[in-house]
Amino acid sequence: MEEQIIRTEYADVMQKSYIDYAMSVIVARALPDVRDGLKPVQRRTLYDMYELGIKYDKPYRKCARIVGDTMGKYHPHGDSSIYEALVVMAQEFKKGMPLVDGHGNFGSIEGDGAAAMRYTEARLQKVTQEVFLRDLDQDVVDFVPNFDATGKEPEVLPVRLPNLLVNGSEGIAVGMVTSIPPHNLGEVLDAVKAAIKNREITTKELMKYVQGPDFPTGGIIINKDELEEIYEKGTGKIRLRGKVEVEKGKGGKQKIVITEIPYTMMGANIGKFLNDVANLIETKKAPEIIDISNQSSKEGIRIVLELKKDADAQNIINLLYKKTRLEDTFGVNMLAVCDGKPETLGLKEIIEHHVEFQFELANRKYQNLLKKELEKKEIQEGLIKAYDVIDLIIEILRGSKNQKQVKDCLVNGTTEGITFRKKSSQKEASSLRFTERQADAILEMRLYKLSGLEIEALEKEYEKTLKNIETYEDILNNYSSMARVIIKDIDSLKKEYAKPRKTVVENAEEAVYEEKKMEEMEVVFLMDRFGYARVIDRTVYERNKEAADKENRYVIFCKNTDKICIFTDAGKEHLLKVQDLPFGRFRDKGTPIDNVCNYNSSEEEILYIEALETIRQSCLLFATRHGMMKLMDGTEFEASKRMVAATKIGENDRLMLVAIVGMEDHVVLQSKDGYFLRFALSEIPIQKKAALGVRGMKMAEKDELEAIYFLRQNENEEPEDQVVMSREKEVHLQKIKISKRDSKGTRPR
């Protein structure tokens, strides 16, 4: 065979390959089908359990057995994805209606993982068996070849309720994500009934039945008025709050008890919530809380916060809503696979797809039932007819040589080769015209069926068959009849499986926290050479002054209501509130500065730290390695953000100095090549943040500033001489000639 070389653009090949991969992930892995609300891995796992006979009234089977069988037959994508799907379908706190009955450790609401699959066991829930898998033997859905074409699997399960809404779904595909909240089964079924009765129903009318999502963890939805728009578009944000109660404790103290949490707070976020509350206490934002305890158990969530006597409990609750995940948002994006492609659906569209699917299932089911009844009718008519000519049939049987002759006579009236006792019998036999199916039934009939009682029962059964045929034809030919059957099924499902709503839906006011005015006090900010910062009382500092000055890189006097400004060589200003820093004893370690502001020690270096109150009343000098300098008024650095640009710097340049200066000072610039330039600070203009500044010193191309010195000019006193080393020589800064800015300077001999 000759080799064929196909010439094409590499970009086109990559584009096609990536699109094929993306669509495979979207349709075959990450997104649920709108008809049964299941992802492929969930569908295959449930079908495999059905095939293995692991029913709700049968013993549990090891999850490892289920996972292995599913992976080998239907889902060759690794055991972890199958087991994770199995675990989630068994977790009551994640699913509105669990589909798997788990036995063993299947994880907890606090984020504990399930035990390994070799330890846990599972079986189908009753609802799964009766509502998701019941009619699989009725040929109501198509079966497709599995991944290696050695078997078949259902394209979709014949689910009789809108599982996409009841259990919701979460999944990340390529370039898209689905996030559908769970809903109350009873409400959704009522909405489906309404949609069947009124095919022009609107989203607003459907919401008379579906109040909103119903999360397994309960909680409170607080933006009821926004739900209609969310359900109309299929996207939006639902605001959730935990359920909080105030209980009386001993000694007149109160307790804030959290009994339900937002759905988004499940898992590790419960631990994070407790840490956030502890942090509020540490930073003195919630000093009224004296103890936190997580008393949650299998019975439910119970997180208790004990308060000081006379504390304002409602104000603390509002603080928790504002500063923790006790109030959170659930992002809704109702994306599902419709007709083989992903589509964002509103509430109405999802219910319409479900109704259409139910009519399709019912149509196929009753077509098959009608077909079976028609076959049964044909056989019954043949047997009744045979009873009337039973003597002739017996004579044919006696006179024939084999079964083929008998069947040929019964179907076509062929009498050749058959011996008859009477010629009239032969003539009568030649007029027989049974169908093939009737002839087979007659030949397989046992003699006891010839008794009078059996014939009577057959006639009654025949009447029943005729009624069934009439019923099935009516269902298939009339929309109202089929709708009546589906609604009857919905009513039975609601009666057996519906549960009361857990999540409250209301319009709540914005949580307003009245922050108590902090008592102002003098404190000292300490930061060691490792970047750990803390705040101590001024009197504590005075007692440990020598050790504090020796062990810390920065010691700044400020107030607890102040902010600390951190200037870095990247030209950034980081602001942090003093009250956000741990306040305590002198020997406390403190917290890394990176944790309380946006400073990144791997990308920038701290040049200067000072209290905002001090900076506000000062003038700051900024200088870069390339010799650009400017003065800035301290009021420029008041900001509400945690990080702002302190100044503009040129390309490939870095800030080398930030300092508070007095306008009567002189400045001495020293370059790496050993040049010194002295001039008055008044020559540097006061500019804004967006300015690059002016050149302080002319330097050679590869030269840059190495150091900057300040000479304090005091007319009443002789200025103190400063001596620095340059090229192994002493340089007396006071003796350097005063020049103008933007000159080359001198190199001392």
XYZ file of C-alpha atoms in Angstrom:
749
model
C 0.000 0.000 0.000
C 1.411 3.367 -1.023
C 2.037 5.930 1.679
C -0.298 8.935 1.539
C 0.883 12.298 2.821
C -1.837 14.799 3.633
C -0.633 18.397 3.631
C -2.583 20.717 5.901
C -2.142 23.659 8.255
C -0.865 22.582 11.674
C -3.113 25.196 13.324
C -6.186 23.661 11.648
C -5.264 20.177 12.891
C -4.724 21.467 16.440
C -7.980 23.409 16.378
C -10.008 20.408 15.202
C -8.316 18.060 17.674
C -8.909 20.414 20.596
C -12.558 20.990 19.665
C -13.083 17.205 19.434
C -11.452 16.762 22.847
C -13.461 19.608 24.376
C -16.777 18.269 23.076
C -15.899 14.797 24.331
C -15.267 16.148 27.842
C -18.414 18.304 27.729
C -20.821 15.621 26.512
C -19.241 12.401 27.772
C -17.827 13.428 31.141
C -18.667 16.738 32.812
C -22.223 17.806 32.015
C -25.535 16.106 32.907
C -28.166 15.176 30.338
C -31.305 17.292 30.653
C -33.504 14.166 30.362
C -32.288 12.131 33.347
C -30.139 14.781 35.075
C -27.185 12.393 35.273
C -23.598 12.597 34.116
C -22.357 9.538 32.191
C -20.368 8.211 35.163
C -23.456 8.388 37.412
C -25.701 6.756 34.805
C -23.240 3.945 34.167
C -22.699 3.271 37.878
C -26.446 3.019 38.567
C -27.017 0.816 35.522
C -24.164 -1.482 36.547
C -25.647 -1.848 40.038
C -28.996 -2.650 38.392
C -27.340 -5.301 36.213
C -25.525 -6.794 39.207
C -28.862 -7.079 41.011
C -27.787 -4.912 43.968
C -31.355 -3.904 44.754
C -32.663 -2.005 47.778
C -34.069 -5.196 49.340
C -30.921 -7.237 48.691
C -27.665 -7.346 50.724
C -25.054 -4.602 50.305
C -22.095 -5.258 47.989
C -18.547 -3.940 48.250
C -18.044 -0.629 46.455
C -14.804 -1.994 44.991
C -16.885 -4.632 43.179
C -19.251 -2.004 41.767
C -16.426 0.344 40.757
C -14.408 -2.418 39.101
C -17.386 -3.743 37.161
C -18.413 -0.264 36.006
C -14.884 0.575 34.906
C -14.438 -2.717 33.065
C -17.759 -2.583 31.229
C -18.764 1.038 30.744
C -16.493 3.786 32.104
C -12.764 3.240 31.420
C -11.632 6.539 32.974
C -10.121 5.417 36.268
C -11.610 4.107 39.482
C -11.379 7.363 41.457
C -13.932 9.228 39.313
C -16.397 6.319 39.582
C -15.994 5.957 43.345
C -16.293 9.714 43.914
C -19.532 9.753 41.891
C -20.828 6.757 43.893
C -19.967 8.464 47.192
C -21.661 11.743 46.251
C -24.835 9.883 45.194
C -24.942 8.376 48.703
C -24.366 11.605 50.670
C -27.610 13.022 52.080
C -25.998 16.407 52.776
C -25.089 16.889 49.096
C -28.070 15.401 47.288
C -31.695 16.408 47.734
C -32.580 12.764 47.056
C -29.701 10.254 47.485
C -29.688 7.571 44.780
C -27.368 5.100 46.507
C -27.756 3.506 49.941
C -24.259 3.558 51.429
C -23.086 1.322 54.259
C -19.907 2.399 56.043
C -17.968 5.653 56.148
C -19.153 7.802 53.230
C -17.682 11.067 54.546
C -19.248 13.865 56.552
C -20.644 17.347 56.070
C -17.489 18.738 57.701
C -15.311 17.577 54.818
C -14.121 14.176 56.051
C -13.493 11.915 53.065
C -15.102 8.532 52.521
C -13.255 5.360 53.480
C -11.482 3.412 50.743
C -13.796 1.517 48.385
C -12.569 -1.845 49.720
C -14.161 -1.016 53.098
C -17.478 0.534 52.069
C -20.587 -1.172 50.712
C -23.596 0.051 48.744
C -26.873 -0.863 47.122
C -29.558 0.985 45.188
C -32.070 3.165 46.978
C -35.714 2.170 46.563
C -36.453 5.413 44.702
C -33.594 4.745 42.266
C -34.832 1.268 41.489
C -38.487 2.242 41.089
C -38.158 5.698 39.521
C -34.856 5.638 37.606
C -34.537 2.041 36.409
C -38.031 0.513 36.480
C -38.958 0.494 32.792
C -35.595 -0.428 31.294
C -37.034 -3.793 30.204
C -39.887 -2.044 28.349
C -37.609 -0.793 25.545
C -38.431 2.825 26.428
C -34.882 4.134 25.843
C -32.231 3.418 23.239
C -29.240 1.247 24.067
C -25.842 2.054 22.551
C -22.614 0.014 22.332
C -20.250 0.414 25.281
C -16.687 1.740 24.809
C -15.292 -1.516 23.343
C -18.539 -2.670 21.649
C -18.666 -5.856 23.761
C -21.969 -4.893 25.353
C -24.701 -2.275 25.422
C -25.623 0.492 27.838
C -28.644 2.829 27.993
C -28.166 6.171 26.284
C -30.272 7.697 29.056
C -32.144 6.256 32.051
C -35.986 6.317 31.984
C -36.219 8.679 34.958
C -39.786 9.611 35.860
C -38.998 12.829 37.738
C -36.915 15.943 36.809
C -33.718 14.787 38.501
C -31.727 17.711 37.069
C -33.726 20.019 39.352
C -34.295 17.672 42.298
C -30.642 16.723 42.815
C -28.960 19.557 40.930
C -25.535 19.138 39.405
C -22.031 20.581 39.495
C -19.350 20.044 36.883
C -16.425 21.713 35.143
C -15.968 21.105 31.418
C -13.629 22.747 28.898
C -14.478 26.448 28.839
C -17.783 26.011 30.660
C -19.178 25.090 34.040
C -22.543 23.871 35.312
C -23.927 24.696 38.741
C -27.552 23.706 39.319
C -28.947 23.870 42.867
C -31.137 21.052 44.271
C -34.896 21.619 44.609
C -37.783 20.198 46.603
C -39.232 17.066 44.968
C -42.871 17.825 45.809
C -42.672 21.398 44.465
C -40.973 20.325 41.247
C -43.546 17.564 40.610
C -46.354 20.088 41.118
C -44.670 22.351 38.557
C -44.430 19.442 36.093
C -48.163 18.736 36.534
C -48.928 22.388 35.872
C -46.753 22.372 32.738
C -48.546 19.265 31.422
C -51.947 20.880 31.947
C -50.883 24.247 30.502
C -48.296 24.014 27.732
C -48.086 27.838 27.532
C -47.180 28.235 31.207
C -44.642 30.972 32.070
C -41.691 30.960 34.453
C -43.573 33.285 36.799
C -46.520 30.862 36.907
C -44.180 27.899 37.520
C -42.705 29.759 40.489
C -46.075 29.537 42.222
C -45.108 25.895 42.724
C -41.274 26.076 42.849
C -40.431 28.610 45.570
C -36.716 28.339 44.908
C -33.830 25.923 45.562
C -34.153 23.558 48.518
C -30.699 22.722 49.838
C -30.095 19.564 51.920
C -28.283 21.737 54.490
C -31.314 24.016 54.901
C -30.397 27.659 55.432
C -32.154 30.791 54.228
C -32.313 32.270 50.715
C -32.474 36.041 51.198
C -32.965 37.403 47.647
C -36.391 36.009 46.779
C -37.222 38.843 44.355
C -34.197 38.007 42.184
C -35.129 34.333 41.737
C -37.559 34.927 38.863
C -34.827 36.521 36.746
C -32.392 33.725 37.667
C -34.916 31.050 36.647
C -35.744 32.951 33.459
C -32.118 33.230 32.281
C -30.698 30.117 33.922
C -27.846 32.123 35.465
C -27.407 34.370 38.485
C -26.411 34.468 42.131
C -28.453 33.142 45.033
C -27.621 34.683 48.404
C -27.648 32.215 51.288
C -27.490 32.570 55.040
C -27.139 30.037 57.793
C -29.931 29.632 60.331
C -29.011 31.242 63.648
C -30.754 31.086 67.008
C -30.019 32.947 70.239
C -30.183 30.866 73.413
C -29.901 31.922 77.040
C -26.893 30.645 78.950
C -25.788 30.714 82.567
C -25.381 33.967 84.447
C -27.419 36.041 82.017
C -25.038 35.281 79.139
C -26.300 34.530 75.652
C -25.299 31.923 73.084
C -25.414 32.264 69.320
C -26.255 28.800 67.949
C -25.881 28.009 64.244
C -28.190 25.090 63.407
C -28.112 25.259 59.597
C -25.318 26.392 57.282
C -25.279 27.690 53.706
C -24.856 24.893 51.129
C -21.569 26.504 50.048
C -20.121 26.220 53.575
C -20.003 22.419 53.547
C -16.732 20.572 53.939
C -13.509 22.403 54.744
C -15.364 25.729 54.805
C -16.837 24.848 58.216
C -13.306 24.747 59.611
C -12.520 27.993 57.788
C -15.608 29.597 59.331
C -14.407 28.655 62.816
C -10.939 30.077 62.004
C -12.516 33.294 60.702
C -14.495 33.702 63.927
C -11.323 33.085 65.965
C -9.555 35.718 63.848
C -12.348 38.238 64.545
C -11.806 37.639 68.259
C -8.013 37.968 67.969
C -8.231 41.230 66.047
C -10.652 42.666 68.625
C -13.477 42.956 66.065
C -15.656 40.571 68.052
C -14.401 40.797 71.654
C -17.900 39.923 72.885
C -17.375 36.285 71.808
C -15.663 34.409 74.625
C -15.834 30.816 73.351
C -16.407 28.846 70.127
C -17.408 25.184 70.073
C -18.452 22.891 67.237
C -21.029 20.528 68.728
C -22.169 19.110 65.378
C -23.023 15.398 65.184
C -24.949 12.945 63.015
C -28.119 14.615 64.256
C -27.142 17.879 62.566
C -25.111 21.080 62.684
C -24.682 22.882 66.006
C -21.975 25.534 66.249
C -22.129 27.494 69.524
C -20.628 30.949 70.160
C -20.774 32.042 73.794
C -21.058 35.795 74.389
C -20.130 38.112 77.219
C -22.851 39.351 79.493
C -24.936 42.201 78.005
C -23.449 41.634 74.508
C -25.556 42.688 71.513
C -26.255 39.260 69.962
C -27.944 40.601 66.804
C -25.022 42.923 66.106
C -22.614 39.966 66.400
C -24.802 37.901 64.053
C -24.680 40.737 61.506
C -20.885 40.823 61.877
C -20.745 37.081 61.124
C -22.892 37.635 58.015
C -20.558 40.411 56.878
C -17.158 38.933 57.671
C -17.590 35.144 57.341
C -19.208 32.605 55.007
C -22.287 32.408 57.213
C -23.705 34.547 54.416
C -22.526 33.432 50.988
C -23.540 33.292 47.340
C -24.344 30.257 45.208
C -23.549 30.882 41.554
C -26.288 29.424 39.341
C -25.465 28.329 35.792
C -28.050 25.796 34.631
C -26.039 24.233 31.811
C -26.949 20.758 30.540
C -26.648 18.600 27.436
C -29.696 18.976 25.156
C -29.865 17.028 21.910
C -26.138 16.319 22.103
C -24.961 19.880 22.728
C -24.528 22.048 25.844
C -27.224 24.642 26.481
C -28.047 27.066 29.296
C -31.645 26.465 30.356
C -34.184 28.323 32.451
C -36.663 26.658 34.800
C -39.353 26.533 32.110
C -37.028 24.948 29.521
C -35.853 22.241 31.943
C -39.441 21.319 32.844
C -40.488 21.402 29.168
C -37.648 19.016 28.273
C -38.705 16.740 31.136
C -42.370 16.730 30.058
C -41.346 15.982 26.475
C -39.152 13.132 27.728
C -42.008 11.714 29.846
C -44.359 11.701 26.852
C -41.663 10.011 24.764
C -41.154 7.348 27.459
C -44.905 6.830 27.832
C -45.381 6.627 24.069
C -42.686 3.958 23.687
C -43.907 2.079 26.755
C -47.531 1.925 25.617
C -46.546 1.139 22.023
C -44.725 -1.916 23.359
C -47.573 -2.831 25.688
C -50.074 -2.466 22.844
C -47.930 -4.638 20.636
C -47.825 -7.359 23.314
C -51.588 -7.145 23.896
C -52.265 -7.410 20.172
C -50.073 -10.512 20.014
C -51.871 -11.896 23.060
C -55.244 -11.096 21.437
C -54.213 -12.943 18.293
C -53.239 -16.048 20.278
C -56.364 -15.904 22.453
C -58.627 -15.609 19.398
C -56.843 -18.592 17.870
C -57.293 -20.707 20.998
C -60.995 -19.794 21.304
C -61.496 -20.604 17.639
C -59.547 -23.857 18.089
C -61.825 -24.894 20.968
C -64.813 -24.735 18.600
C -63.092 -27.125 16.138
C -61.081 -29.108 18.654
C -62.333 -32.489 17.342
C -61.164 -31.609 13.827
C -57.753 -30.495 15.150
C -57.381 -33.781 17.037
C -58.303 -35.678 13.857
C -55.651 -33.694 11.928
C -53.085 -34.480 14.619
C -53.898 -38.192 14.497
C -53.829 -38.366 10.717
C -50.638 -36.383 10.077
C -47.140 -37.771 9.911
C -45.298 -34.822 11.481
C -45.753 -31.420 13.071
C -44.981 -29.590 9.819
C -48.021 -31.209 8.127
C -50.233 -30.170 11.045
C -49.022 -26.559 11.037
C -49.335 -26.328 7.219
C -52.922 -27.553 7.475
C -53.814 -25.143 10.303
C -52.300 -22.120 8.525
C -52.937 -22.794 4.822
C -55.631 -25.559 4.836
C -53.243 -28.019 3.142
C -54.607 -31.572 3.638
C -52.235 -33.571 1.436
C -50.603 -36.468 3.291
C -53.065 -36.309 6.176
C -55.456 -39.231 6.760
C -59.017 -38.182 7.679
C -61.780 -40.466 8.977
C -64.451 -38.520 7.112
C -64.368 -36.685 3.812
C -66.331 -33.872 5.454
C -63.455 -33.463 7.934
C -60.983 -33.079 5.055
C -63.197 -30.444 3.442
C -63.534 -28.613 6.752
C -59.766 -28.806 7.378
C -59.019 -27.278 3.977
C -60.867 -24.134 5.044
C -58.740 -23.561 8.199
C -56.804 -20.281 8.198
C -55.032 -19.824 11.540
C -52.054 -17.436 11.717
C -48.524 -18.704 12.296
C -48.575 -17.495 15.900
C -52.001 -19.073 16.535
C -50.877 -22.365 15.035
C -47.803 -22.449 17.281
C -49.968 -21.719 20.342
C -52.411 -24.524 19.390
C -49.585 -27.015 18.947
C -48.074 -26.028 22.315
C -51.450 -26.185 24.127
C -51.825 -28.831 26.836
C -54.855 -31.103 27.049
C -56.078 -29.728 30.393
C -56.675 -26.420 28.617
C -59.629 -28.112 26.906
C -61.657 -28.178 30.137
C -64.705 -25.958 30.384
C -63.303 -23.849 33.238
C -60.088 -23.177 31.326
C -62.022 -22.026 28.264
C -64.130 -19.776 30.464
C -60.979 -18.246 31.977
C -59.542 -17.793 28.479
C -62.640 -15.894 27.373
C -62.442 -13.619 30.428
C -58.752 -13.022 29.738
C -59.651 -12.231 26.134
C -62.156 -9.609 27.284
C -59.480 -8.106 29.543
C -57.059 -8.021 26.627
C -59.584 -6.175 24.485
C -60.065 -3.609 27.252
C -56.288 -3.180 27.573
C -55.976 -2.650 23.837
C -58.727 -0.065 23.949
C -57.028 1.693 26.891
C -53.571 1.686 25.292
C -54.895 2.940 21.955
C -56.726 5.719 23.766
C -53.538 6.693 25.642
C -51.493 6.661 22.437
C -54.027 8.573 20.345
C -55.115 11.237 22.863
C -52.858 13.783 24.587
C -55.263 14.181 27.501
C -55.324 10.426 28.181
C -51.543 10.145 28.164
C -51.274 13.288 30.313
C -53.715 11.732 32.792
C -51.543 8.603 33.080
C -48.360 10.669 33.603
C -50.047 12.904 36.201
C -51.314 9.829 38.065
C -47.738 8.543 38.168
C -46.532 11.954 39.401
C -49.113 11.914 42.199
C -47.955 8.476 43.356
C -44.302 9.621 43.312
C -45.129 12.732 45.314
C -47.141 10.747 47.849
C -44.327 8.258 48.467
C -41.137 10.338 48.160
C -41.910 14.042 48.725
C -40.501 15.632 51.890
C -41.062 19.029 53.559
C -38.942 21.944 52.365
C -35.747 22.601 54.345
C -34.584 25.952 52.926
C -36.536 29.113 53.767
C -37.015 31.600 50.894
C -37.501 35.252 51.802
C -36.373 38.813 51.177
C -34.017 39.854 53.943
C -32.483 43.226 54.653
C -28.772 43.818 54.252
C -26.902 42.856 57.420
C -25.759 46.074 59.119
C -22.972 45.797 61.655
C -22.463 48.743 63.940
C -18.799 48.670 64.752
C -18.150 49.930 68.233
C -15.737 52.813 68.325
C -12.404 51.463 69.360
C -10.869 52.981 72.443
C -7.837 54.853 71.145
C -4.532 53.985 72.765
C -0.811 54.423 72.173
C 0.837 51.261 70.830
C 4.126 50.196 69.252
C 4.381 48.329 65.937
C 7.216 45.770 65.918
C 8.503 43.833 62.917
C 11.500 41.507 63.088
C 13.989 40.686 60.314
C 11.929 37.608 59.315
C 8.867 39.727 58.485
C 6.767 38.805 61.556
C 4.780 41.778 62.845
C 2.809 42.465 66.012
C 1.572 45.303 68.206
C 2.285 45.823 71.897
C 1.244 48.366 74.482
C 3.512 51.441 74.836
C 4.192 50.650 78.504
C 5.203 47.078 77.597
C 7.656 48.511 75.057
C 9.138 50.918 77.608
C 9.827 48.005 79.972
C 11.522 45.998 77.187
C 12.973 48.872 75.122
C 16.515 47.566 74.781
C 15.465 44.070 73.689
C 12.742 45.434 71.383
C 15.135 47.785 69.566
C 17.764 45.073 69.249
C 15.524 42.225 68.034
C 13.286 44.127 65.625
C 14.000 45.676 62.255
C 11.186 48.229 62.571
C 9.901 49.889 65.733
C 7.129 52.409 65.068
C 5.097 54.423 67.549
C 1.469 54.731 66.514
C -2.131 54.408 67.678
C -4.324 51.305 67.499
C -6.696 53.213 65.165
C -3.912 54.078 62.722
C -2.661 52.423 59.545
C 0.871 51.329 58.699
C 2.313 52.322 55.298
C 4.815 49.946 53.702
C 6.783 51.245 50.704
C 8.610 48.738 48.460
C 11.235 48.948 45.712
C 8.538 48.086 43.150
C 6.990 51.505 43.738
C 4.032 50.122 45.676
C 2.430 51.277 48.909
C 0.817 48.599 51.078
C -1.538 49.699 53.843
C -2.577 47.595 56.781
C -4.722 48.446 59.748
C -2.965 48.294 63.093
C -6.046 46.573 64.520
C -5.565 43.700 62.017
C -2.261 42.805 63.681
C -2.112 40.555 66.749
C -2.025 42.561 69.961
C -0.400 40.864 72.905
C 2.651 40.163 74.980
C 6.185 41.218 74.123
C 7.427 37.677 73.466
C 4.536 36.722 71.172
C 5.745 35.730 67.698
C 3.304 37.829 65.671
C 2.064 37.115 62.145
C 3.905 37.226 58.775
C 3.373 40.610 57.138
C 2.356 38.776 53.917
C -0.765 37.455 55.720
C -2.217 40.864 56.568
C -1.444 42.800 53.384
C -0.709 42.174 49.700
C 3.072 42.430 50.106
C 4.945 39.648 48.280
C 8.424 39.112 49.707
C 9.565 37.119 46.648
C 8.820 39.991 44.224
C 9.516 43.192 46.174
C 11.676 44.487 49.001
C 10.549 46.749 51.830
C 12.285 50.154 51.764
C 10.391 52.102 54.385
C 7.655 51.584 56.996
C 5.907 54.344 58.901
C 2.545 55.140 60.498
C 0.088 56.858 58.150
C -0.565 59.615 60.707
C 3.148 60.504 60.677
C 3.382 60.349 56.879
C 0.265 62.498 56.486
C 2.056 65.371 58.244
C 5.363 64.981 56.361
C 7.087 65.392 53.021
C 8.589 62.256 51.451
C 11.554 61.936 49.116
C 11.493 59.197 46.457
C 14.680 58.223 44.586
C 15.365 55.468 42.053
C 18.492 53.587 40.989
C 18.612 55.568 37.734
C 18.763 58.839 39.671
C 15.126 59.998 39.285
C 13.958 61.975 42.317
C 10.839 63.774 43.513
C 9.191 65.042 46.660
C 5.611 64.149 47.560
C 3.203 65.562 50.100
C 2.248 62.965 52.727
C -1.471 63.460 52.178
C -1.038 61.722 48.790
C -0.759 58.367 50.563
C -4.176 58.178 52.176
C -5.998 55.298 50.429
C -8.884 52.910 51.094
C -7.328 50.042 49.167
C -4.806 47.651 50.689
C -2.330 48.233 47.877
C -1.800 51.258 45.590
C 0.980 52.614 43.356
C 3.110 54.942 45.482
C 4.968 56.436 42.527
C 5.691 55.948 38.851
C 9.062 54.431 37.980
C 10.741 53.974 34.602
C 11.334 50.743 32.735
C 14.001 48.480 34.292
C 14.293 50.953 37.186
C 13.717 50.253 40.894
C 12.977 52.491 43.831
C 15.994 52.671 46.159
C 14.923 55.136 48.835
C 11.813 56.515 50.523
C 12.382 58.895 53.414
C 10.755 61.721 55.348
C 12.776 64.911 54.818
C 12.852 68.560 55.843
C 13.102 71.237 53.142
C 16.095 72.882 54.869
C 18.218 69.733 54.382
C 20.927 69.066 51.869
C 21.157 65.747 50.057
C 24.332 63.966 48.916
C 24.083 61.419 46.108
C 26.756 58.725 45.698
C 27.045 56.678 42.489
C 28.639 53.247 42.068
C 31.448 54.864 40.019
C 32.408 56.943 43.067
C 30.880 60.305 42.131
C 29.347 62.517 44.829
C 26.892 65.365 44.291
C 25.591 67.692 47.020
C 22.672 70.056 46.560
C 19.731 71.526 48.453
C 16.549 69.475 48.704
C 14.589 72.559 47.718
C 15.804 71.997 44.133
C 13.669 68.842 43.900
C 10.068 69.692 42.954
C 6.994 68.468 44.814
C 5.043 66.258 42.394
C 2.131 63.831 42.224
C 2.160 60.014 42.166
C 1.866 59.802 38.382
C 5.085 61.846 37.781
C 8.420 60.147 37.102
C 10.299 62.902 38.902
C 13.408 64.833 37.853
C 16.981 63.694 37.367
C 19.028 64.212 40.494
C 22.473 63.400 39.080
C 24.005 62.933 35.639
C 25.587 59.490 35.457
C 27.365 57.354 32.903
C 25.279 54.785 30.999
C 26.028 51.813 33.266
C 26.361 53.847 36.463
C 23.572 54.037 39.074
C 22.925 55.473 42.509
C 24.469 53.509 45.329
C 23.574 55.608 48.376
C 21.852 58.822 49.464
C 22.842 60.859 52.555
C 21.159 63.787 54.273
C 22.967 66.735 55.838
C 20.870 68.587 58.379
C 21.375 72.335 58.013
C 21.026 74.223 61.301
C 22.132 77.858 61.427
C 22.625 77.835 65.209
C 24.835 74.749 65.370
C 27.905 73.486 63.578
C 26.711 70.574 61.447
C 28.127 67.206 62.393
C 30.540 65.872 59.785
C 29.652 62.514 58.176
C 32.400 60.278 56.859
C 31.773 57.483 54.327
C 34.099 55.136 52.465
C 34.445 55.247 48.661
C 37.129 53.362 46.730
C 38.949 52.672 50.009
C 39.092 56.392 50.814
C 37.359 58.422 53.480
C 34.969 61.031 52.114
C 33.863 63.901 54.382
C 30.345 64.709 53.190
C 30.322 68.150 54.923
C 33.341 69.217 52.858
C 31.767 68.358 49.477
C 31.115 71.502 47.462
C 27.433 72.506 47.177
C 26.351 72.197 43.508
C 23.217 72.273 41.465
C 20.884 69.324 40.820
C 21.338 67.399 37.563
C 25.113 67.830 37.418
C 27.778 65.127 37.312
C 29.265 65.727 40.736
C 32.861 65.131 41.776
C 35.002 62.108 42.443
C 37.101 62.691 45.627
C 40.865 62.238 45.143
